[in-house]
C-alpha cells in the first residue's frame, strides 16, 4: 500500500477527497453487511465504552484539562468512554517546564476525573522530539540523555499504579521511504535512546504496559516496516515493550489503508498488543461514517487490538477542527460516524441469540434447582487500579430456562457505572442482574453473557443464579 505520508494535519486535495469518498462508499456496503448480522430483536449496547467492553476492549478519547468544566463535554465523556489520554498535559513541556521541577496539576485533573468515573488512563508521552520544554531543546549529548532518563523515571514513578499504558516513545521514525529514525536531539544522543527510555519506564512502573506510538505507520510502508523491525529486535533482546500504538489520523491525503488490519495483525504476531491511539478521520456524512466503521472492524478482527481511542470528543475539540474529524458535532450531537462506530462495535459483541454450546467449565449451582429450571453464573474480571469490567456467563442447567437473575455483591466503595445485556437492580452493594427480553431463554446447558463496568474493586465471590 502506498499513500502520501502526511504529517498529521496535512490538508487534503479536492481530488483526494473524492477518491476517499469513493473508497469509503465501497466500504459502506461492507459495513451494512456487518450490521445486518445483528440478532433480530437484540438490544445492543448503547454507548461506545459498553459496546467495546462486550469484546473486552476499551473505547477512549483524548481529554484536555481545560474542558473539564464544560458540562456538555464532561457529560459525553462520562457516558461514552472507558479510557482517557491527556491530550497535552503529560508531555515534557507540561510536566517539567523547568529542569527538575515537575508540575502535575493539569494532568492530575484528568487522571483524577478518569479514576473517579471508572475510566483507565493512557499516559502520553514520556519521550518525544516535540513539545519539549525550552531547556531540554537546548541540551544535547549526555546531558540530554540523562535529563530524558530522569524525566521518564520521575513522571512514570509519580503516576505508578494509575496508568494502563504509557506511550513511552512517540514518533521516533522519519516519514518517507527511508525507514530511518527521525533526526532529533534525542536521536543524536545515540541510537539506543528508545530502549533506554523503555527500560527506565519499566523500572519506574512495572505495572503499566509500555508502548511505542507513531503516525503514518497504519499500513505497511517503509516507516511501519522500520518500527516493525525495532519491535522484533526489542522482543528478541528482551527490551521491555508491550504494545504499539497506531495514531490513525486519516484524511483524503492519508486515507485508511487497505491493509490496515493486516498491518495491525503483523505487529500483534510479534507478541505485542496493538491499539488505535489517536483516531480521527476528516470528512462528513456517510463517507466519514463508513471509514470509522472500517477502522473499528479492523481492530475487532485482531484479537490483540485491545482498544480504540479517538483524538477528542466534539469536532470543535479537535486539533484540526476544520476537518470535522470526530464522532460528535460542535454541539455534542452524535454524527453518522458515531452510529457507524457503535454499530461496528456491537456487531463484534454478544448480540446474537444465546448459543447452545456448553461452557468449558462451570461452578456448581449456587442456587439448587427446585426440581426444574436452574442456572449457574461465573464472572471474569478485567481489573485495573480504580476500576474493572466484569463479564458474567450465565449457563442453564439440565432443563431449558425462560428467565434468569444473577446475584452478586460489590465490595464497599465499588459502584457500577454502566452495564450491558442485563438489567441491574442498583449500582452498589448487593445487586441483582435480570435478563433482558432477548436473552432470558436458554436451552438446557446453553449460556449467554452480560457485563458491567465499575469503579473500585470488582466482585470476587461466585455469583448466585436463579432461573424460572
Ligand atoms: O495552551 C496554549 C495557549 O495558552 C496558547 O494561547 C495557545 C496559542 O497557540 O497555544 C496553546 O497551546 C497549544 C496546545 O495544543 C493546547 O491547545 C499549542 O500551541 C499547540 O501546539 C498544541 O497542539 C497540540 C499538538 O499535539 C502539539 O504537537 C494538540 O493540541 C494535540 O492534539 C497534538 O497531539 C498530537 C499528539 O500528541 C501526537 N500525535 C499527533 C497529535 C496531533 O498533532
XYZ file of C-alpha atoms in Angstrom, residues 33-410:
378
model
C -23.477 -6.330 5.725
C -21.950 -6.451 9.167
C -24.784 -4.514 10.749
C -27.314 -6.926 9.308
C -25.625 -9.709 11.266
C -27.153 -8.334 14.493
C -29.594 -10.710 16.095
C -33.216 -9.820 15.435
C -34.695 -8.104 18.453
C -31.354 -7.817 20.226
C -30.863 -4.682 22.317
C -27.316 -3.727 21.519
C -25.126 -1.725 23.897
C -25.867 1.963 23.573
C -22.549 3.589 24.405
C -19.111 3.270 22.839
C -17.491 2.075 26.059
C -20.121 -0.542 26.799
C -20.151 -1.857 23.253
C -16.357 -2.113 23.148
C -16.351 -3.839 26.537
C -18.524 -6.623 25.124
C -15.415 -7.868 23.340
C -13.067 -6.998 26.210
C -11.862 -3.781 24.602
C -11.867 -0.162 25.714
C -13.045 2.894 23.836
C -11.171 6.034 24.756
C -10.726 9.676 23.941
C -8.109 12.371 24.281
C -9.097 14.823 27.008
C -7.996 18.408 27.593
C -7.942 19.506 31.241
C -9.340 22.931 30.453
C -12.523 21.351 29.085
C -13.383 19.502 32.281
C -15.514 22.477 33.320
C -17.653 22.167 30.161
C -20.800 20.269 31.165
C -21.625 19.051 27.653
C -18.081 17.777 27.171
C -17.986 16.023 30.546
C -21.448 14.550 30.020
C -20.348 12.866 26.803
C -17.001 11.847 28.290
C -18.577 10.130 31.282
C -21.310 8.475 29.258
C -19.328 7.117 26.342
C -15.676 6.489 27.158
C -13.724 3.979 29.233
C -10.155 5.185 28.601
C -8.667 8.655 28.649
C -5.467 10.060 27.128
C -4.370 13.504 28.323
C -4.029 15.417 25.045
C -1.140 17.656 26.120
C -0.938 17.644 29.917
C 1.577 14.806 30.384
C 4.020 15.965 27.743
C 7.516 17.038 28.702
C 6.852 20.788 28.374
C 3.782 20.454 30.594
C 5.228 18.247 33.325
C 8.796 19.588 33.622
C 8.724 23.201 32.420
C 11.859 23.914 34.432
C 14.517 21.241 34.710
C 13.990 19.162 37.820
C 10.719 20.909 38.763
C 7.669 18.833 37.997
C 4.125 20.148 37.647
C 1.286 17.674 37.528
C -1.772 19.805 38.341
C -3.439 19.638 34.912
C -2.522 16.018 34.299
C -3.807 15.160 37.776
C -7.164 16.779 36.993
C -7.573 14.382 34.086
C -6.271 11.314 35.926
C -8.470 12.014 38.947
C -11.536 12.570 36.775
C -10.883 9.332 34.920
C -10.363 7.286 38.059
C -13.425 8.748 39.758
C -15.522 7.687 36.791
C -14.165 4.201 36.204
C -12.009 5.064 33.206
C -8.451 3.970 32.620
C -5.618 6.278 31.572
C -3.168 6.089 28.699
C -0.126 8.181 29.547
C 1.089 10.354 26.662
C 4.011 10.811 26.072
C 7.224 10.328 28.048
C 9.900 10.885 25.385
C 9.204 12.796 22.184
C 11.143 15.162 19.949
C 8.215 17.629 20.025
C 6.701 19.659 22.858
C 9.940 19.618 24.785
C 10.481 22.472 27.253
C 12.935 25.117 26.067
C 15.648 23.981 28.457
C 15.574 20.442 27.007
C 15.596 21.739 23.436
C 18.868 23.448 24.314
C 20.508 20.304 25.686
C 22.407 17.669 23.751
C 24.578 14.604 24.240
C 24.943 13.029 27.693
C 23.228 15.966 29.422
C 20.080 15.489 27.318
C 20.228 11.706 27.670
C 20.366 11.903 31.436
C 17.644 14.584 31.519
C 15.426 12.326 29.384
C 16.004 9.308 31.645
C 15.284 11.414 34.713
C 12.103 12.748 33.131
C 10.843 9.276 32.225
C 11.708 7.989 35.693
C 10.122 10.860 37.604
C 6.858 11.002 35.646
C 6.344 7.240 35.433
C 7.117 6.943 39.155
C 4.685 9.732 40.063
C 1.879 8.001 38.163
C 2.886 4.479 39.103
C -0.171 2.254 39.503
C -2.511 4.735 37.817
C -1.597 4.223 34.171
C -2.916 1.414 31.986
C -0.420 2.077 29.193
C 2.328 4.589 28.561
C 3.317 5.986 25.215
C 6.947 5.728 26.268
C 8.368 6.950 22.968
C 6.383 8.870 20.389
C 7.085 9.435 16.673
C 10.745 8.436 16.556
C 10.817 7.411 12.890
C 11.064 9.583 9.794
C 8.402 9.874 7.118
C 9.155 8.860 3.565
C 10.730 5.817 2.116
C 13.985 5.532 4.012
C 12.828 3.704 7.131
C 15.307 5.822 9.037
C 14.997 7.191 12.512
C 13.745 10.767 12.713
C 16.577 13.198 13.260
C 16.113 14.903 16.641
C 18.123 15.991 19.623
C 17.118 12.728 21.318
C 18.194 10.625 18.340
C 21.541 12.404 18.301
C 22.206 11.186 21.852
C 22.632 7.700 20.354
C 20.512 5.087 18.594
C 19.797 3.294 21.874
C 17.776 6.201 23.312
C 14.484 4.426 22.673
C 15.352 1.239 24.522
C 16.890 3.247 27.340
C 13.575 5.103 27.715
C 11.636 1.813 27.774
C 13.924 0.303 30.410
C 13.620 3.405 32.578
C 9.825 3.329 32.284
C 9.662 -0.352 33.244
C 11.867 0.229 36.268
C 9.697 3.150 37.388
C 6.291 1.500 36.834
C 6.393 -2.271 36.371
C 2.586 -2.443 36.147
C 1.982 -0.169 33.160
C 2.012 -1.506 29.618
C 4.788 0.171 27.669
C 4.005 1.251 24.115
C 5.703 2.742 21.099
C 3.357 5.191 19.313
C 3.550 6.702 15.816
C 1.615 8.026 12.801
C 1.788 7.038 9.118
C 2.518 3.529 10.338
C -1.090 2.416 9.915
C -0.448 0.436 6.730
C 2.613 -1.455 5.560
C 5.212 1.030 4.323
C 8.864 1.851 4.847
C 8.139 3.636 8.127
C 5.985 0.886 9.627
C 8.487 -1.705 8.411
C 11.190 0.103 10.365
C 9.039 0.199 13.508
C 8.245 -3.481 12.985
C 11.959 -4.310 12.812
C 12.580 -2.344 16.001
C 9.796 -4.156 17.898
C 11.043 -7.504 16.610
C 14.544 -6.625 17.777
C 13.291 -5.436 21.189
C 11.349 -8.660 21.706
C 14.383 -10.727 20.681
C 16.703 -8.883 23.071
C 14.294 -8.582 25.994
C 13.829 -4.825 25.809
C 10.542 -4.248 27.659
C 7.853 -3.371 25.127
C 4.220 -4.460 25.442
C 2.292 -2.576 22.818
C 2.364 -0.499 19.688
C 0.038 2.441 19.127
C -1.181 3.383 15.666
C -2.274 7.016 15.753
C -4.590 6.755 12.738
C -5.011 10.403 11.772
C -6.782 9.993 8.455
C -7.896 12.314 5.701
C -8.148 12.116 1.918
C -4.404 12.514 1.511
C -3.789 9.842 4.109
C -6.819 7.512 3.967
C -7.489 4.353 5.957
C -5.033 1.948 4.297
C -6.403 -1.113 2.527
C -4.010 -3.262 4.557
C -4.792 -1.627 7.909
C -5.989 -4.862 9.539
C -3.120 -6.882 8.085
C -0.645 -4.357 9.426
C -2.155 -4.449 12.930
C -2.074 -8.230 12.770
C 1.574 -8.499 11.765
C 2.581 -6.384 14.760
C 0.325 -8.430 17.048
C 2.057 -11.529 15.731
C 5.295 -10.195 17.215
C 3.774 -10.701 20.665
C 2.655 -7.158 21.461
C -0.788 -5.679 21.951
C -1.807 -3.103 19.392
C -4.071 -0.116 19.898
C -5.560 2.628 17.774
C -4.457 5.620 19.765
C -5.394 8.956 18.186
C -8.135 8.168 15.704
C -9.696 10.989 13.733
C -10.935 10.948 10.157
C -11.593 14.181 8.323
C -14.837 14.385 6.353
C -18.538 14.203 6.983
C -21.682 12.171 6.471
C -21.740 8.616 5.234
C -18.223 8.660 3.764
C -16.725 9.546 7.132
C -19.046 7.113 8.874
C -18.012 4.275 6.596
C -14.359 4.931 7.282
C -14.926 4.857 11.037
C -16.728 1.540 10.607
C -13.774 0.158 8.657
C -11.337 1.139 11.369
C -13.430 -0.443 14.107
C -13.885 -3.659 12.169
C -10.133 -3.890 11.540
C -9.442 -3.650 15.272
C -12.136 -6.158 16.184
C -10.688 -8.619 13.691
C -7.331 -8.595 15.506
C -7.611 -10.260 18.904
C -4.638 -8.316 20.288
C -6.122 -4.989 19.202
C -7.232 -4.120 22.697
C -8.797 -0.711 22.262
C -9.515 2.378 20.222
C -9.030 5.987 21.272
C -10.383 8.951 19.316
C -8.405 12.188 19.440
C -11.069 14.358 21.042
C -14.814 14.366 21.639
C -16.554 17.064 19.546
C -15.343 18.350 16.197
C -14.684 21.681 17.872
C -12.381 19.989 20.396
C -10.135 18.632 17.644
C -6.591 19.816 16.925
C -7.807 20.034 13.317
C -11.358 21.236 13.923
C -11.887 22.495 10.376
C -11.738 18.909 9.128
C -14.665 17.906 11.411
C -12.891 14.599 12.113
C -14.637 13.347 15.273
C -17.778 11.489 16.380
C -19.769 14.404 17.864
C -20.548 17.759 16.280
C -19.733 21.040 17.959
C -22.998 20.938 19.892
C -22.317 17.444 21.191
C -24.765 15.692 18.862
C -23.921 12.210 17.633
C -22.800 12.206 13.989
C -23.311 9.406 11.456
C -19.700 8.475 12.257
C -20.783 7.809 15.841
C -23.577 5.493 14.758
C -21.286 3.616 12.382
C -18.718 3.208 15.145
C -21.283 1.966 17.655
C -22.851 -0.411 15.138
C -19.470 -1.839 14.198
C -18.558 -2.326 17.865
C -21.887 -4.008 18.571
C -21.512 -6.279 15.571
C -18.421 -7.695 17.276
C -20.141 -8.172 20.613
C -22.541 -10.730 22.088
C -25.513 -9.585 20.039
C -26.515 -12.972 18.685
C -29.032 -15.214 20.467
C -27.690 -17.469 23.230
C -25.552 -20.267 21.913
C -26.216 -23.905 22.587
C -22.530 -24.583 23.255
C -21.955 -25.554 26.883
C -19.177 -23.576 28.543
C -15.904 -25.412 29.199
C -16.161 -25.148 32.980
C -18.948 -24.010 35.238
C -19.025 -23.770 39.002
C -21.625 -25.837 40.868
C -25.045 -24.193 41.024
C -25.160 -21.832 43.949
C -28.980 -21.992 43.987
C -30.101 -25.627 43.950
C -32.736 -26.299 41.318
C -36.137 -26.964 42.870
C -36.595 -29.849 40.519
C -36.957 -27.570 37.488
C -35.173 -24.689 35.862
C -31.721 -23.881 37.221
C -28.679 -21.917 36.195
C -25.151 -21.128 37.227
C -23.122 -17.966 36.791
C -19.425 -17.268 36.702
C -17.643 -13.955 36.483
C -14.368 -12.974 34.858
C -12.790 -9.651 35.712
C -10.558 -7.266 33.839
C -9.318 -5.038 36.659
C -7.061 -2.058 36.969
C -6.326 0.343 39.783
C -9.609 2.092 40.435
C -11.879 0.176 38.080
C -12.948 -3.042 36.416
C -15.021 -4.638 33.693
C -16.903 -7.782 34.725
C -18.114 -10.315 32.181
C -20.670 -12.739 33.603
C -21.560 -16.009 31.929
C -24.987 -17.444 32.729
C -25.497 -21.122 31.951
C -28.748 -23.065 32.075
C -28.822 -26.380 33.954
C -30.259 -29.656 32.718
C -33.552 -28.005 31.702
C -34.289 -25.032 29.485
C -34.914 -21.737 31.314
C -37.160 -18.850 30.353
C -35.534 -16.223 32.569
C -32.640 -15.757 34.969
C -31.453 -13.487 37.754
C -27.845 -13.276 38.858
C -26.956 -12.011 42.323
C -23.601 -10.670 43.385
C -22.117 -8.274 45.891
C -19.745 -5.450 45.157
